[in-house]
């Protein structure tokens, strides 16, 4: 077990301790996606408070990916100067700044994007009032989104962030491709797990090619869906995390509402306990969900989080 206040190497960045701020939706950037002073001050405060790693809120990668109002964006070169300022402010206090990149998929908001929501496939959610089924992405559209992620990742590197984290949790686009509930495609992006994971793997590979050596790539996954997504399987997502490690990620992020709760599929263990020995032990794992004290943090390390 690691000490909570020991250092951790991620790519070419060194976190001063094992405490990280997981991404949180703040909705306090400007309407056009530019980082506001309120958002910058918030991130700087977290760095000043002493966290080893500070991850931004889920940030848009393009105009058509926006999933909530006043969402930070890495979708345009015009955003880089303000992003560079906030990255420098976090680094000045010793934190490793990570930008989380996200595409809303079916959760993108048409009034903000200017287009109808798209996803891995068209699907229905009868239990969700007023749910509008998304349109199925064409292969050309998927290829454009891969490029949008790569371009956003390159902007994060230019702005001085130490890395990015891909948001493959909470029902956003990566999850929509991996889940059998939301991915009903019959081509090379649907069906088998290898096909459903293809989009995520292509994004990681494209981004790795566009950033300097040592730039940190992380991937956040929801490993089990529970009642809100019946198409996510723990063992399948362990395989996905293994593949992403082969493709070049520097850490995995195990997303859960309560990291101390037993797995639904394997209740003899928590999700982090189950995942840790089944992926490359050299791959650092982050875990979030209900850590509100020093005792909780120490327990998370005991369960297998880095």
Short mmCIF file of N, CA, C and O in Angstrom, two decimals, residues 16 21 37-51 54 86 89-90 93 95:
data_model
loop_
_atom_site.label_atom_id
_atom_site.label_comp_id
_atom_site.label_asym_id
_atom_site.label_seq_id
_atom_site.Cartn_x
_atom_site.Cartn_y
_atom_site.Cartn_z
N UNK A 16 2.65 15.42 -6.32
CA UNK A 16 3.32 15.51 -5.02
C UNK A 16 2.67 14.63 -3.97
O UNK A 16 3.26 14.38 -2.91
N UNK A 21 -8.28 15.90 -7.31
CA UNK A 21 -9.64 16.43 -7.40
C UNK A 21 -10.26 15.87 -8.66
O UNK A 21 -9.82 16.16 -9.78
N UNK A 37 -12.97 33.92 -15.10
CA UNK A 37 -12.12 34.15 -13.92
C UNK A 37 -12.63 33.33 -12.74
O UNK A 37 -11.83 32.84 -11.93
N UNK A 38 -13.95 33.15 -12.64
CA UNK A 38 -14.49 32.35 -11.54
C UNK A 38 -13.99 30.90 -11.63
O UNK A 38 -13.60 30.30 -10.62
N UNK A 39 -14.00 30.35 -12.84
CA UNK A 39 -13.52 28.98 -13.02
C UNK A 39 -12.01 28.90 -12.76
O UNK A 39 -11.52 27.96 -12.11
N UNK A 40 -11.26 29.88 -13.27
CA UNK A 40 -9.81 29.90 -13.07
C UNK A 40 -9.46 29.98 -11.59
O UNK A 40 -8.58 29.28 -11.10
N UNK A 41 -10.16 30.86 -10.88
CA UNK A 41 -9.89 31.04 -9.46
C UNK A 41 -10.21 29.77 -8.67
O UNK A 41 -9.51 29.42 -7.71
N UNK A 42 -11.28 29.10 -9.06
CA UNK A 42 -11.68 27.84 -8.39
C UNK A 42 -10.59 26.78 -8.57
O UNK A 42 -10.16 26.13 -7.61
N UNK A 43 -10.12 26.60 -9.80
CA UNK A 43 -9.08 25.60 -10.06
C UNK A 43 -7.77 25.97 -9.37
O UNK A 43 -7.07 25.11 -8.83
N UNK A 44 -7.45 27.26 -9.38
CA UNK A 44 -6.23 27.71 -8.69
C UNK A 44 -6.33 27.47 -7.20
O UNK A 44 -5.36 27.05 -6.55
N UNK A 45 -7.52 27.68 -6.63
CA UNK A 45 -7.68 27.45 -5.19
C UNK A 45 -7.44 25.98 -4.84
O UNK A 45 -6.79 25.68 -3.84
N UNK A 46 -7.95 25.07 -5.67
CA UNK A 46 -7.74 23.65 -5.41
C UNK A 46 -6.26 23.29 -5.44
O UNK A 46 -5.77 22.51 -4.62
N UNK A 47 -5.53 23.88 -6.40
CA UNK A 47 -4.09 23.66 -6.46
C UNK A 47 -3.40 24.21 -5.23
O UNK A 47 -2.52 23.57 -4.64
N UNK A 48 -3.81 25.39 -4.82
CA UNK A 48 -3.21 26.03 -3.64
C UNK A 48 -3.52 25.24 -2.38
O UNK A 48 -2.71 25.21 -1.43
N UNK A 49 -4.66 24.57 -2.34
CA UNK A 49 -5.04 23.78 -1.17
C UNK A 49 -4.15 22.55 -0.98
O UNK A 49 -4.19 21.93 0.07
N UNK A 50 -3.40 22.17 -2.03
CA UNK A 50 -2.41 21.12 -1.84
C UNK A 50 -2.64 19.82 -2.57
O UNK A 50 -1.88 18.86 -2.37
N UNK A 51 -3.66 19.75 -3.41
CA UNK A 51 -3.91 18.50 -4.15
C UNK A 51 -2.78 18.22 -5.14
O UNK A 51 -2.29 19.12 -5.81
N UNK A 54 -5.16 18.06 -10.13
CA UNK A 54 -6.44 18.76 -10.23
C UNK A 54 -6.96 18.57 -11.64
O UNK A 54 -6.31 18.96 -12.61
N UNK A 86 -4.85 29.60 -16.85
CA UNK A 86 -5.30 28.80 -15.71
C UNK A 86 -4.36 27.63 -15.45
O UNK A 86 -4.10 27.27 -14.29
N UNK A 89 -1.47 28.99 -13.52
CA UNK A 89 -1.85 29.30 -12.14
C UNK A 89 -1.90 28.03 -11.29
O UNK A 89 -1.49 28.04 -10.11
N UNK A 90 -2.37 26.93 -11.83
CA UNK A 90 -2.38 25.68 -11.08
C UNK A 90 -0.97 25.16 -10.86
O UNK A 90 -0.61 24.72 -9.76
N UNK A 93 1.23 26.52 -8.03
CA UNK A 93 1.00 26.02 -6.67
C UNK A 93 1.37 24.55 -6.53
O UNK A 93 1.04 23.91 -5.52
N UNK A 95 0.48 21.82 -8.42
CA UNK A 95 -0.44 20.76 -8.84
C UNK A 95 -0.13 20.31 -10.26
O UNK A 95 0.44 21.05 -11.06
#
